[in-house]
Amino acid sequence: MSPDSSAEQSDAIAARSPATLAQSFYTRWASLYDTIARRAPGVGTVRSEAADALDLSPGDTVVEMGCGTGANLPSLAERVGPDGTVVGVDFSPGVLDVARERAREYPNVHLVRADATQPPIPAHVPDAILATFVSGMFGDPEAVVSSWADLVEPGGRLCLVDLAETTDATWQMLNPVFRALVRVTAPPGTRTMRGSPTAMLDERLVSAHRALESRCRVTHRATHVLGFARIRAGVVE
């Protein structure tokens, strides 16, 4: 490749929007992310507890924002039963392909390719909204989470699961490892930023969970995976 061609390729990459870069990144690495989403230590417990925190009933409609490869979809589908509805929203076609295969035995699961910051979900349709490991992707997570609360009627449920540096003194020695993993697994634009992607992730988690607590009567707080995973759930007021 000539220097001119290399420069043109770099310019083309730089010209792509952060959203386009992220979609391409998660599509390319969908299989790897699926493995991590299902088999990382402790993740099964976290997902099960988050679903429990939603207190779903047969016939409910639950929306998962940023459903990724669909690791939560079978459990949600079984909890709401055949008369209920599960809607998975994600903006990456590659991860939705994996999710579609995972959910093919569940006719009550519907997948929508859309941005979770502007989901095509009518107000007051969901009984519950779940979002796992996506708050750190939003430029204004407080506004996004608040908009999700607007989608459910008072009495509806909202649950967030996110990762951040641990504050558990016993395990803080592992924070540098966590910071390295965040940088390596982040989309290209985030990975090359001058500041710390982990600091941004932590800040966005705090903002998202603050929004949930301001809009909900909190019913569940928990930390797992040595303090790196945080669950917050509540009933919208």
Coordinates of N, CA and C in Angstrom, one line a residue:
M1 N 0.8 -1.2 0.0 CA 0.0 0.0 0.0 C 0.9 1.2 0.0
S2 N 0.6 2.2 -0.9 CA 1.4 3.4 -0.9 C 1.1 4.3 0.2
P3 N 2.0 5.3 0.5 CA 1.7 6.2 1.6 C 0.4 7.0 1.4
D4 N 0.2 7.4 0.1 CA -1.1 8.1 -0.2 C -2.3 7.3 0.1
S5 N -2.3 6.0 -0.2 CA -3.4 5.1 0.0 C -3.6 4.9 1.5
S6 N -2.5 4.8 2.2 CA -2.6 4.7 3.7 C -3.2 5.9 4.3
A7 N -2.8 7.1 3.8 CA -3.3 8.3 4.4 C -4.8 8.5 4.1
E8 N -5.2 8.1 2.8 CA -6.6 8.1 2.4 C -7.5 7.2 3.3
Q9 N -6.9 6.0 3.6 CA -7.7 5.1 4.5 C -7.8 5.7 5.9
S10 N -6.8 6.3 6.4 CA -6.9 6.9 7.7 C -7.9 8.0 7.8
D11 N -7.9 8.8 6.7 CA -8.8 9.9 6.6 C -10.3 9.4 6.6
A12 N -10.4 8.3 5.8 CA -11.8 7.7 5.7 C -12.3 7.2 7.0
I13 N -11.4 6.5 7.8 CA -11.8 6.0 9.1 C -12.1 7.2 10.0
A14 N -11.3 8.2 10.0 CA -11.5 9.4 10.9 C -12.8 10.1 10.6
A15 N -13.2 10.0 9.3 CA -14.4 10.7 8.9 C -15.7 10.0 9.4
R16 N -15.6 8.7 9.7 CA -16.8 8.0 10.1 C -17.2 8.4 11.5
S17 N -18.5 8.5 11.7 CA -19.0 8.9 13.0 C -18.7 7.9 14.1
P18 N -18.7 8.3 15.4 CA -18.5 7.4 16.5 C -19.5 6.3 16.5
A19 N -20.7 6.6 16.1 CA -21.8 5.6 16.1 C -21.5 4.5 15.1
T20 N -21.1 5.0 13.9 CA -20.8 4.0 12.8 C -19.6 3.2 13.2
L21 N -18.5 3.8 13.8 CA -17.4 3.0 14.2 C -17.8 1.9 15.2
A22 N -18.6 2.3 16.2 CA -19.0 1.4 17.2 C -19.8 0.2 16.6
Q23 N -20.8 0.5 15.7 CA -21.5 -0.5 15.1 C -20.6 -1.5 14.3
S24 N -19.7 -1.0 13.6 CA -18.8 -1.9 12.9 C -17.9 -2.7 13.8
F25 N -17.5 -2.1 14.9 CA -16.6 -2.8 15.9 C -17.4 -3.9 16.5
Y26 N -18.6 -3.6 17.0 CA -19.3 -4.7 17.7 C -19.8 -5.8 16.7
T27 N -20.1 -5.4 15.5 CA -20.4 -6.4 14.5 C -19.2 -7.3 14.2
R28 N -18.1 -6.8 14.1 CA -16.9 -7.6 13.8 C -16.5 -8.5 14.9
W29 N -16.7 -8.1 16.2 CA -16.3 -8.9 17.3 C -17.5 -9.5 18.0
A30 N -18.7 -9.7 17.3 CA -19.9 -10.2 17.9 C -19.7 -11.5 18.6
S31 N -19.0 -12.4 18.0 CA -18.8 -13.8 18.6 C -18.0 -13.7 19.9
L32 N -17.0 -12.9 19.9 CA -16.1 -12.8 21.1 C -16.9 -12.1 22.2
Y33 N -17.7 -11.1 21.9 CA -18.5 -10.4 22.9 C -19.6 -11.3 23.4
D34 N -20.1 -12.2 22.6 CA -21.1 -13.1 23.0 C -20.5 -14.1 24.1
T35 N -19.3 -14.6 23.8 CA -18.6 -15.5 24.8 C -18.4 -14.8 26.1
I36 N -17.9 -13.5 26.0 CA -17.7 -12.8 27.3 C -19.0 -12.6 28.0
A37 N -20.0 -12.2 27.2 CA -21.3 -11.9 27.8 C -22.0 -13.0 28.6
R38 N -21.7 -14.3 28.1 CA -22.3 -15.4 28.7 C -21.4 -16.2 29.7
R39 N -20.1 -16.1 29.5 CA -19.2 -17.0 30.3 C -18.2 -16.3 31.2
A40 N -18.2 -15.0 31.2 CA -17.3 -14.3 32.1 C -17.6 -14.6 33.5
P41 N -16.6 -14.8 34.4 CA -16.9 -15.2 35.8 C -18.0 -14.3 36.5
G42 N -19.0 -14.9 37.0 CA -20.0 -14.2 37.8 C -21.1 -13.5 36.9
V43 N -21.0 -13.5 35.6 CA -21.9 -12.8 34.8 C -23.3 -13.4 34.8
G44 N -23.4 -14.7 34.9 CA -24.6 -15.4 35.0 C -25.5 -15.0 36.2
T45 N -24.8 -14.9 37.3 CA -25.4 -14.5 38.6 C -26.0 -13.1 38.4
V46 N -25.1 -12.2 37.9 CA -25.5 -10.8 37.7 C -26.8 -10.7 36.8
R47 N -26.8 -11.4 35.7 CA -27.9 -11.3 34.8 C -29.2 -11.9 35.4
S48 N -29.1 -13.0 36.1 CA -30.2 -13.6 36.8 C -30.8 -12.7 37.9
E49 N -29.9 -12.1 38.6 CA -30.4 -11.2 39.7 C -31.0 -9.9 39.1
A50 N -30.5 -9.4 38.0 CA -31.1 -8.3 37.4 C -32.5 -8.6 36.9
A51 N -32.7 -9.8 36.3 CA -34.0 -10.2 35.8 C -35.0 -10.3 37.0
D52 N -34.5 -10.9 38.1 CA -35.3 -11.0 39.3 C -35.7 -9.7 39.8
A53 N -34.8 -8.7 39.8 CA -35.1 -7.3 40.3 C -36.2 -6.7 39.5
L54 N -36.5 -7.1 38.2 CA -37.5 -6.5 37.4 C -38.9 -7.0 37.9
D55 N -38.9 -8.1 38.7 CA -40.2 -8.6 39.2 C -41.2 -8.8 38.1
L56 N -40.8 -9.5 37.0 CA -41.7 -9.7 35.9 C -42.8 -10.7 36.2
S57 N -43.9 -10.5 35.5 CA -45.1 -11.4 35.7 C -45.5 -11.9 34.3
P58 N -46.1 -13.1 34.2 CA -46.6 -13.6 32.9 C -47.5 -12.5 32.3
G59 N -47.3 -12.3 31.0 CA -48.0 -11.3 30.2 C -47.4 -10.0 30.2
D60 N -46.4 -9.7 30.9 CA -45.7 -8.4 30.9 C -45.0 -8.2 29.5
T61 N -44.8 -6.9 29.3 CA -43.9 -6.5 28.1 C -42.6 -5.9 28.7
V62 N -41.5 -6.5 28.4 CA -40.2 -6.0 28.9 C -39.3 -5.6 27.7
V63 N -38.7 -4.5 27.7 CA -37.8 -4.0 26.7 C -36.3 -4.1 27.2
E64 N -35.4 -4.7 26.5 CA -34.0 -4.6 26.8 C -33.3 -3.6 25.9
M65 N -32.8 -2.6 26.4 CA -32.1 -1.6 25.7 C -30.6 -2.0 25.6
G66 N -30.1 -2.1 24.3 CA -28.8 -2.5 24.1 C -28.7 -4.0 24.4
C67 N -29.5 -4.8 23.8 CA -29.6 -6.2 24.1 C -28.4 -7.0 23.7
G68 N -27.5 -6.4 22.8 CA -26.3 -7.1 22.4 C -26.6 -8.5 21.7
T69 N -25.9 -9.5 22.1 CA -26.1 -10.8 21.5 C -27.2 -11.6 22.1
G70 N -28.0 -11.0 23.0 CA -29.2 -11.6 23.5 C -29.0 -12.6 24.6
A71 N -28.0 -12.4 25.4 CA -27.7 -13.3 26.6 C -28.9 -13.3 27.6
N72 N -29.6 -12.2 27.7 CA -30.7 -12.1 28.6 C -32.1 -12.5 28.0
L73 N -32.2 -12.6 26.7 CA -33.5 -12.8 26.1 C -34.2 -14.1 26.5
P74 N -33.6 -15.2 26.5 CA -34.3 -16.4 26.8 C -34.9 -16.4 28.3
S75 N -34.1 -15.9 29.2 CA -34.6 -15.8 30.6 C -35.8 -14.8 30.7
L76 N -35.7 -13.7 30.0 CA -36.8 -12.7 30.0 C -38.0 -13.3 29.4
A77 N -37.8 -14.0 28.3 CA -39.0 -14.6 27.6 C -39.7 -15.7 28.4
E78 N -38.9 -16.4 29.2 CA -39.5 -17.5 30.0 C -40.2 -16.8 31.2
R79 N -39.8 -15.7 31.7 CA -40.4 -15.0 32.8 C -41.7 -14.4 32.5
V80 N -41.8 -13.9 31.3 CA -43.1 -13.2 30.9 C -44.1 -14.2 30.2
G81 N -43.6 -15.4 29.9 CA -44.4 -16.4 29.3 C -44.9 -16.2 27.9
P82 N -45.6 -17.1 27.3 CA -46.1 -17.0 25.9 C -47.0 -15.8 25.7
D83 N -47.7 -15.4 26.8 CA -48.6 -14.2 26.6 C -47.9 -12.9 26.8
G84 N -46.6 -12.9 27.2 CA -45.8 -11.7 27.3 C -45.0 -11.4 26.1
T85 N -44.3 -10.3 26.1 CA -43.5 -9.8 25.0 C -42.2 -9.3 25.5
V86 N -41.2 -9.7 24.8 CA -39.8 -9.2 25.0 C -39.3 -8.5 23.7
V87 N -38.9 -7.3 23.9 CA -38.3 -6.5 22.8 C -36.8 -6.2 23.1
G88 N -36.0 -6.6 22.2 CA -34.6 -6.3 22.3 C -34.2 -5.3 21.3
V89 N -33.5 -4.2 21.8 CA -33.1 -3.1 21.0 C -31.6 -3.0 20.9
D90 N -31.0 -2.9 19.7 CA -29.6 -2.7 19.6 C -29.3 -2.1 18.2
F91 N -28.2 -1.4 18.2 CA -27.9 -0.7 16.9 C -26.9 -1.4 16.0
S92 N -26.4 -2.5 16.5 CA -25.3 -3.2 15.7 C -25.9 -4.5 15.1
P93 N -25.9 -4.5 13.7 CA -26.5 -5.7 13.0 C -25.8 -7.0 13.3
G94 N -24.5 -7.0 13.6 CA -23.8 -8.2 13.9 C -24.2 -8.9 15.2
V95 N -24.4 -8.1 16.2 CA -24.8 -8.7 17.5 C -26.3 -9.1 17.4
L96 N -27.1 -8.4 16.6 CA -28.5 -8.8 16.5 C -28.6 -10.1 15.7
D97 N -27.7 -10.4 14.8 CA -27.7 -11.7 14.1 C -27.6 -12.8 15.1
V98 N -26.6 -12.6 16.1 CA -26.4 -13.6 17.1 C -27.6 -13.7 18.0
A99 N -28.2 -12.6 18.4 CA -29.4 -12.6 19.3 C -30.6 -13.2 18.6
R100 N -30.7 -13.0 17.3 CA -31.8 -13.6 16.6 C -31.7 -15.1 16.6
E101 N -30.5 -15.6 16.4 CA -30.4 -17.1 16.5 C -30.7 -17.6 17.9
R102 N -30.2 -16.9 18.9 CA -30.4 -17.3 20.3 C -31.9 -17.3 20.6
A103 N -32.7 -16.4 20.1 CA -34.1 -16.3 20.5 C -35.0 -17.0 19.5
R104 N -34.5 -17.7 18.6 CA -35.4 -18.2 17.5 C -36.5 -19.2 18.0
E105 N -36.2 -19.8 19.2 CA -37.2 -20.7 19.8 C -38.2 -20.0 20.7
Y106 N -38.1 -18.7 20.7 CA -39.0 -17.9 21.6 C -39.8 -16.9 20.7
P107 N -41.0 -17.3 20.3 CA -41.8 -16.4 19.4 C -42.3 -15.1 20.0
N108 N -42.2 -15.0 21.3 CA -42.5 -13.8 22.0 C -41.4 -12.8 22.1
V109 N -40.3 -13.1 21.5 CA -39.1 -12.2 21.4 C -39.1 -11.5 20.1
H110 N -38.9 -10.2 20.1 CA -38.9 -9.4 18.9 C -37.6 -8.5 19.0
L111 N -36.9 -8.4 17.9 CA -35.6 -7.7 17.9 C -35.8 -6.5 16.9
V112 N -35.2 -5.4 17.4 CA -35.3 -4.1 16.6 C -34.0 -3.5 16.5
R113 N -33.5 -3.2 15.3 CA -32.3 -2.5 15.1 C -32.6 -1.0 15.3
A114 N -32.1 -0.4 16.4 CA -32.3 1.0 16.6 C -31.4 1.5 17.7
D115 N -31.2 2.8 17.8 CA -30.4 3.4 18.8 C -31.2 3.4 20.1
A116 N -30.6 2.9 21.2 CA -31.3 2.8 22.5 C -31.5 4.2 23.1
T117 N -30.8 5.2 22.6 CA -31.1 6.6 23.1 C -32.4 7.2 22.5
Q118 N -32.8 6.6 21.4 CA -34.1 7.0 20.7 C -34.9 5.7 20.3
P119 N -35.2 4.9 21.2 CA -35.9 3.6 20.8 C -37.3 3.8 20.2
P120 N -37.7 3.1 19.2 CA -39.0 3.2 18.6 C -40.0 2.5 19.4
I121 N -40.1 2.8 20.7 CA -41.0 2.2 21.6 C -42.1 3.1 22.1
P122 N -43.4 2.9 21.8 CA -44.4 3.8 22.2 C -44.5 3.9 23.8
A123 N -44.8 5.1 24.2 CA -44.8 5.4 25.7 C -45.9 4.5 26.3
H124 N -45.6 4.1 27.5 CA -46.6 3.3 28.3 C -46.9 1.9 27.8
V125 N -46.1 1.5 26.9 CA -46.2 0.1 26.4 C -45.4 -0.9 27.3
P126 N -44.1 -0.6 27.6 CA -43.3 -1.5 28.5 C -43.8 -1.5 29.9
D127 N -43.8 -2.7 30.5 CA -44.0 -2.8 31.9 C -42.7 -2.7 32.6
A128 N -41.6 -3.0 31.9 CA -40.3 -3.0 32.5 C -39.2 -2.7 31.4
I129 N -38.1 -2.1 31.8 CA -37.0 -1.9 30.9 C -35.7 -2.3 31.6
L130 N -34.9 -3.1 30.9 CA -33.6 -3.6 31.4 C -32.5 -3.0 30.5
A131 N -31.4 -2.7 31.1 CA -30.2 -2.3 30.3 C -29.0 -2.8 31.0
T132 N -28.2 -3.7 30.3 CA -27.0 -4.3 30.9 C -25.8 -3.9 30.2
F133 N -24.9 -3.2 30.9 CA -23.5 -2.9 30.4 C -23.6 -1.9 29.2
V134 N -24.5 -1.0 29.2 CA -24.6 -0.1 28.1 C -24.5 1.4 28.5
S135 N -24.7 1.7 29.8 CA -24.7 3.1 30.2 C -23.5 3.9 29.8
G136 N -22.3 3.2 29.8 CA -21.1 3.8 29.5 C -20.9 4.2 28.0
M137 N -21.9 3.8 27.2 CA -21.8 4.2 25.8 C -22.5 5.5 25.4
F138 N -23.2 6.0 26.4 CA -24.0 7.2 26.1 C -23.3 8.5 26.5
G139 N -23.4 9.5 25.6 CA -22.8 10.8 26.0 C -23.5 11.5 27.1
D140 N -24.8 11.3 27.2 CA -25.6 11.9 28.3 C -26.5 10.8 28.9
P141 N -25.9 9.9 29.7 CA -26.7 8.8 30.2 C -27.8 9.2 31.2
E142 N -27.6 10.3 31.9 CA -28.7 10.8 32.7 C -30.0 11.0 31.9
A143 N -29.8 11.7 30.8 CA -31.0 12.0 30.0 C -31.6 10.8 29.4
V144 N -30.7 9.8 28.9 CA -31.2 8.6 28.3 C -32.0 7.8 29.3
V145 N -31.5 7.6 30.5 CA -32.2 6.8 31.5 C -33.5 7.5 31.9
S146 N -33.5 8.8 32.0 CA -34.7 9.5 32.3 C -35.7 9.3 31.3
S147 N -35.3 9.3 30.0 CA -36.2 9.1 28.9 C -36.8 7.7 28.9
W148 N -36.0 6.7 29.4 CA -36.5 5.3 29.5 C -37.6 5.3 30.6
A149 N -37.4 6.0 31.7 CA -38.4 6.1 32.7 C -39.7 6.6 32.2
D150 N -39.6 7.6 31.3 CA -40.8 8.2 30.7 C -41.6 7.2 29.9
L151 N -41.0 6.1 29.4 CA -41.6 5.1 28.6 C -42.6 4.2 29.3
V152 N -42.3 4.0 30.6 CA -43.1 3.1 31.4 C -44.0 4.0 32.3
E153 N -45.2 3.5 32.6 CA -46.1 4.2 33.4 C -45.6 4.1 34.9
P154 N -46.1 5.1 35.8 CA -45.7 4.9 37.2 C -46.1 3.5 37.7
G155 N -45.2 2.9 38.4 CA -45.4 1.5 38.8 C -44.6 0.6 37.9
G156 N -44.1 1.0 36.7 CA -43.3 0.2 35.9 C -41.9 0.1 36.5
R157 N -41.1 -0.9 36.0 CA -39.8 -1.1 36.6 C -38.6 -0.8 35.6
L158 N -37.5 -0.4 36.2 CA -36.3 -0.1 35.5 C -35.1 -0.7 36.2
C159 N -34.3 -1.4 35.4 CA -33.1 -2.0 36.0 C -31.8 -1.7 35.2
L160 N -30.8 -1.3 35.8 CA -29.5 -1.0 35.1 C -28.4 -1.9 35.7
V161 N -27.6 -2.5 34.9 CA -26.4 -3.3 35.3 C -25.2 -2.7 34.5
D162 N -24.2 -2.3 35.3 CA -23.0 -1.6 34.7 C -21.8 -2.0 35.4
L163 N -20.7 -1.8 34.6 CA -19.3 -2.1 35.2 C -18.6 -0.8 35.5
A164 N -17.8 -0.8 36.5 CA -17.0 0.3 36.9 C -15.8 -0.2 37.8
E165 N -14.9 0.6 38.0 CA -13.8 0.3 38.9 C -14.4 -0.1 40.3
T166 N -13.8 -1.1 40.9 CA -14.3 -1.5 42.2 C -13.8 -0.5 43.3
T167 N -14.7 -0.3 44.3 CA -14.4 0.5 45.5 C -14.1 -0.4 46.7
D168 N -14.2 -1.7 46.5 CA -13.9 -2.7 47.5 C -12.4 -2.7 47.8
A169 N -12.0 -2.3 49.0 CA -10.5 -2.2 49.3 C -9.8 -3.5 49.0
T170 N -10.4 -4.6 49.2 CA -9.8 -5.9 49.1 C -9.3 -6.1 47.6
W171 N -10.1 -5.5 46.7 CA -9.9 -5.9 45.3 C -9.4 -4.7 44.5
Q172 N -9.2 -3.5 45.1 CA -8.8 -2.4 44.3 C -7.4 -2.6 43.6
M173 N -6.6 -3.5 44.0 CA -5.4 -3.8 43.3 C -5.6 -4.3 41.9
L174 N -6.9 -4.7 41.6 CA -7.2 -5.2 40.3 C -7.7 -4.1 39.4
N175 N -7.9 -2.9 39.9 CA -8.4 -1.8 39.0 C -7.5 -1.5 37.8
P176 N -6.1 -1.6 38.0 CA -5.3 -1.4 36.7 C -5.6 -2.4 35.7
V177 N -5.9 -3.7 36.1 CA -6.2 -4.7 35.1 C -7.6 -4.4 34.4
F178 N -8.5 -3.9 35.2 CA -9.8 -3.5 34.7 C -9.7 -2.4 33.7
R179 N -8.8 -1.4 34.1 CA -8.6 -0.2 33.2 C -8.0 -0.7 31.8
A180 N -7.1 -1.6 31.9 CA -6.5 -2.1 30.6 C -7.5 -2.9 29.8
L181 N -8.4 -3.7 30.4 CA -9.4 -4.4 29.7 C -10.4 -3.5 29.1
V182 N -10.8 -2.4 29.8 CA -11.7 -1.4 29.2 C -11.1 -0.8 28.0
R183 N -9.9 -0.4 28.0 CA -9.3 0.3 26.9 C -9.2 -0.7 25.7
V184 N -8.8 -2.0 25.9 CA -8.6 -2.9 24.8 C -10.0 -3.3 24.2
T185 N -11.0 -3.4 25.0 CA -12.3 -3.8 24.4 C -13.2 -2.7 24.0
A186 N -12.8 -1.4 24.2 CA -13.6 -0.3 23.8 C -13.6 -0.1 22.3
P187 N -14.6 0.5 21.7 CA -14.6 0.8 20.3 C -13.4 1.7 19.9
P188 N -13.0 1.8 18.7 CA -11.7 2.5 18.3 C -11.7 3.9 18.8
G189 N -12.7 4.7 18.6 CA -12.7 6.1 19.0 C -12.4 6.3 20.5
T190 N -13.0 5.4 21.3 CA -12.8 5.5 22.7 C -11.4 5.0 23.1
R191 N -10.9 4.0 22.5 CA -9.7 3.3 22.8 C -8.5 4.3 22.6
T192 N -8.6 5.2 21.7 CA -7.5 6.0 21.4 C -7.6 7.4 22.0
M193 N -8.6 7.6 22.8 CA -8.8 8.9 23.4 C -7.7 9.2 24.4
R194 N -7.4 10.5 24.6 CA -6.2 10.9 25.4 C -6.5 10.6 26.9
G195 N -7.8 10.9 27.3 CA -8.1 10.6 28.7 C -8.3 9.1 29.0
S196 N -8.8 8.8 30.2 CA -9.0 7.4 30.5 C -10.4 7.0 30.2
P197 N -10.5 5.9 29.3 CA -11.9 5.4 29.1 C -12.6 4.9 30.3
T198 N -11.8 4.4 31.3 CA -12.4 3.9 32.5 C -13.0 5.0 33.3
A199 N -12.3 6.2 33.4 CA -12.8 7.3 34.1 C -14.1 7.8 33.5
M200 N -14.1 7.8 32.2 CA -15.4 8.2 31.5 C -16.5 7.2 31.8
L201 N -16.1 5.9 31.8 CA -17.1 4.8 32.1 C -17.7 5.0 33.5
D202 N -16.8 5.2 34.5 CA -17.2 5.4 35.9 C -18.1 6.6 36.0
E203 N -17.8 7.7 35.3 CA -18.6 8.9 35.4 C -20.0 8.7 34.8
R204 N -20.0 8.0 33.7 CA -21.3 7.7 33.1 C -22.2 6.8 33.9
L205 N -21.5 5.8 34.5 CA -22.3 4.9 35.4 C -23.0 5.7 36.5
V206 N -22.2 6.6 37.2 CA -22.7 7.4 38.3 C -23.9 8.2 37.8
S207 N -23.8 8.8 36.6 CA -24.8 9.6 36.0 C -26.1 8.8 35.7
A208 N -25.9 7.6 35.1 CA -27.1 6.8 34.8 C -27.8 6.3 36.1
H209 N -27.0 5.9 37.0 CA -27.7 5.3 38.3 C -28.3 6.5 39.1
R210 N -27.7 7.7 39.0 CA -28.3 8.8 39.7 C -29.7 9.1 39.0
A211 N -29.8 9.0 37.7 CA -31.0 9.3 37.1 C -32.1 8.2 37.5
L212 N -31.7 7.0 37.6 CA -32.6 5.9 38.0 C -33.1 6.2 39.4
E213 N -32.2 6.6 40.3 CA -32.6 6.9 41.7 C -33.5 8.1 41.8
S214 N -33.3 9.1 40.9 CA -34.1 10.3 40.9 C -35.5 10.0 40.4
R215 N -35.7 9.0 39.6 CA -37.0 8.8 38.9 C -37.7 7.6 39.5
C216 N -37.0 6.8 40.4 CA -37.6 5.6 40.9 C -37.6 5.5 42.4
R217 N -38.4 4.7 42.9 CA -38.3 4.2 44.3 C -37.4 2.9 44.2
V218 N -36.2 3.1 44.7 CA -35.2 2.0 44.5 C -35.6 0.8 45.3
T219 N -35.6 -0.3 44.6 CA -35.9 -1.6 45.3 C -34.8 -2.6 45.4
H220 N -33.7 -2.3 44.6 CA -32.6 -3.3 44.6 C -31.3 -2.6 44.4
R221 N -30.3 -2.8 45.2 CA -29.0 -2.3 45.0 C -28.0 -3.5 45.4
A222 N -27.1 -3.7 44.5 CA -26.1 -4.8 44.7 C -24.9 -4.6 43.9
T223 N -23.8 -5.2 44.4 CA -22.5 -5.2 43.7 C -22.1 -6.7 43.6
H224 N -21.4 -7.0 42.5 CA -21.0 -8.4 42.3 C -19.6 -8.4 41.6
V225 N -19.1 -9.5 41.4 CA -17.8 -9.7 40.6 C -16.7 -8.8 41.3
L226 N -16.5 -9.0 42.6 CA -15.5 -8.3 43.3 C -15.7 -6.8 43.4
G227 N -17.0 -6.4 43.2 CA -17.3 -5.0 43.2 C -17.3 -4.3 41.9
F228 N -17.0 -5.0 40.8 CA -16.9 -4.3 39.5 C -18.3 -4.2 38.8
A229 N -19.2 -5.1 39.2 CA -20.5 -5.0 38.6 C -21.6 -4.4 39.6
R230 N -22.3 -3.4 39.1 CA -23.3 -2.8 39.9 C -24.7 -3.0 39.3
I231 N -25.7 -3.3 40.2 CA -27.1 -3.5 39.8 C -27.9 -2.4 40.6
R232 N -28.7 -1.7 39.9 CA -29.7 -0.8 40.5 C -31.0 -1.0 39.8
A233 N -32.1 -1.2 40.6 CA -33.4 -1.4 40.1 C -34.4 -0.6 40.9
G234 N -35.5 -0.2 40.3 CA -36.5 0.5 41.0 C -37.9 0.5 40.3
V235 N -38.8 1.1 41.0 CA -40.2 1.2 40.5 C -40.4 2.7 40.1
V236 N -40.7 3.0 38.9 CA -40.9 4.4 38.4 C -42.0 5.0 39.2
E237 N -41.8 6.2 39.6 CA -42.8 7.0 40.4 C -43.5 8.0 39.5

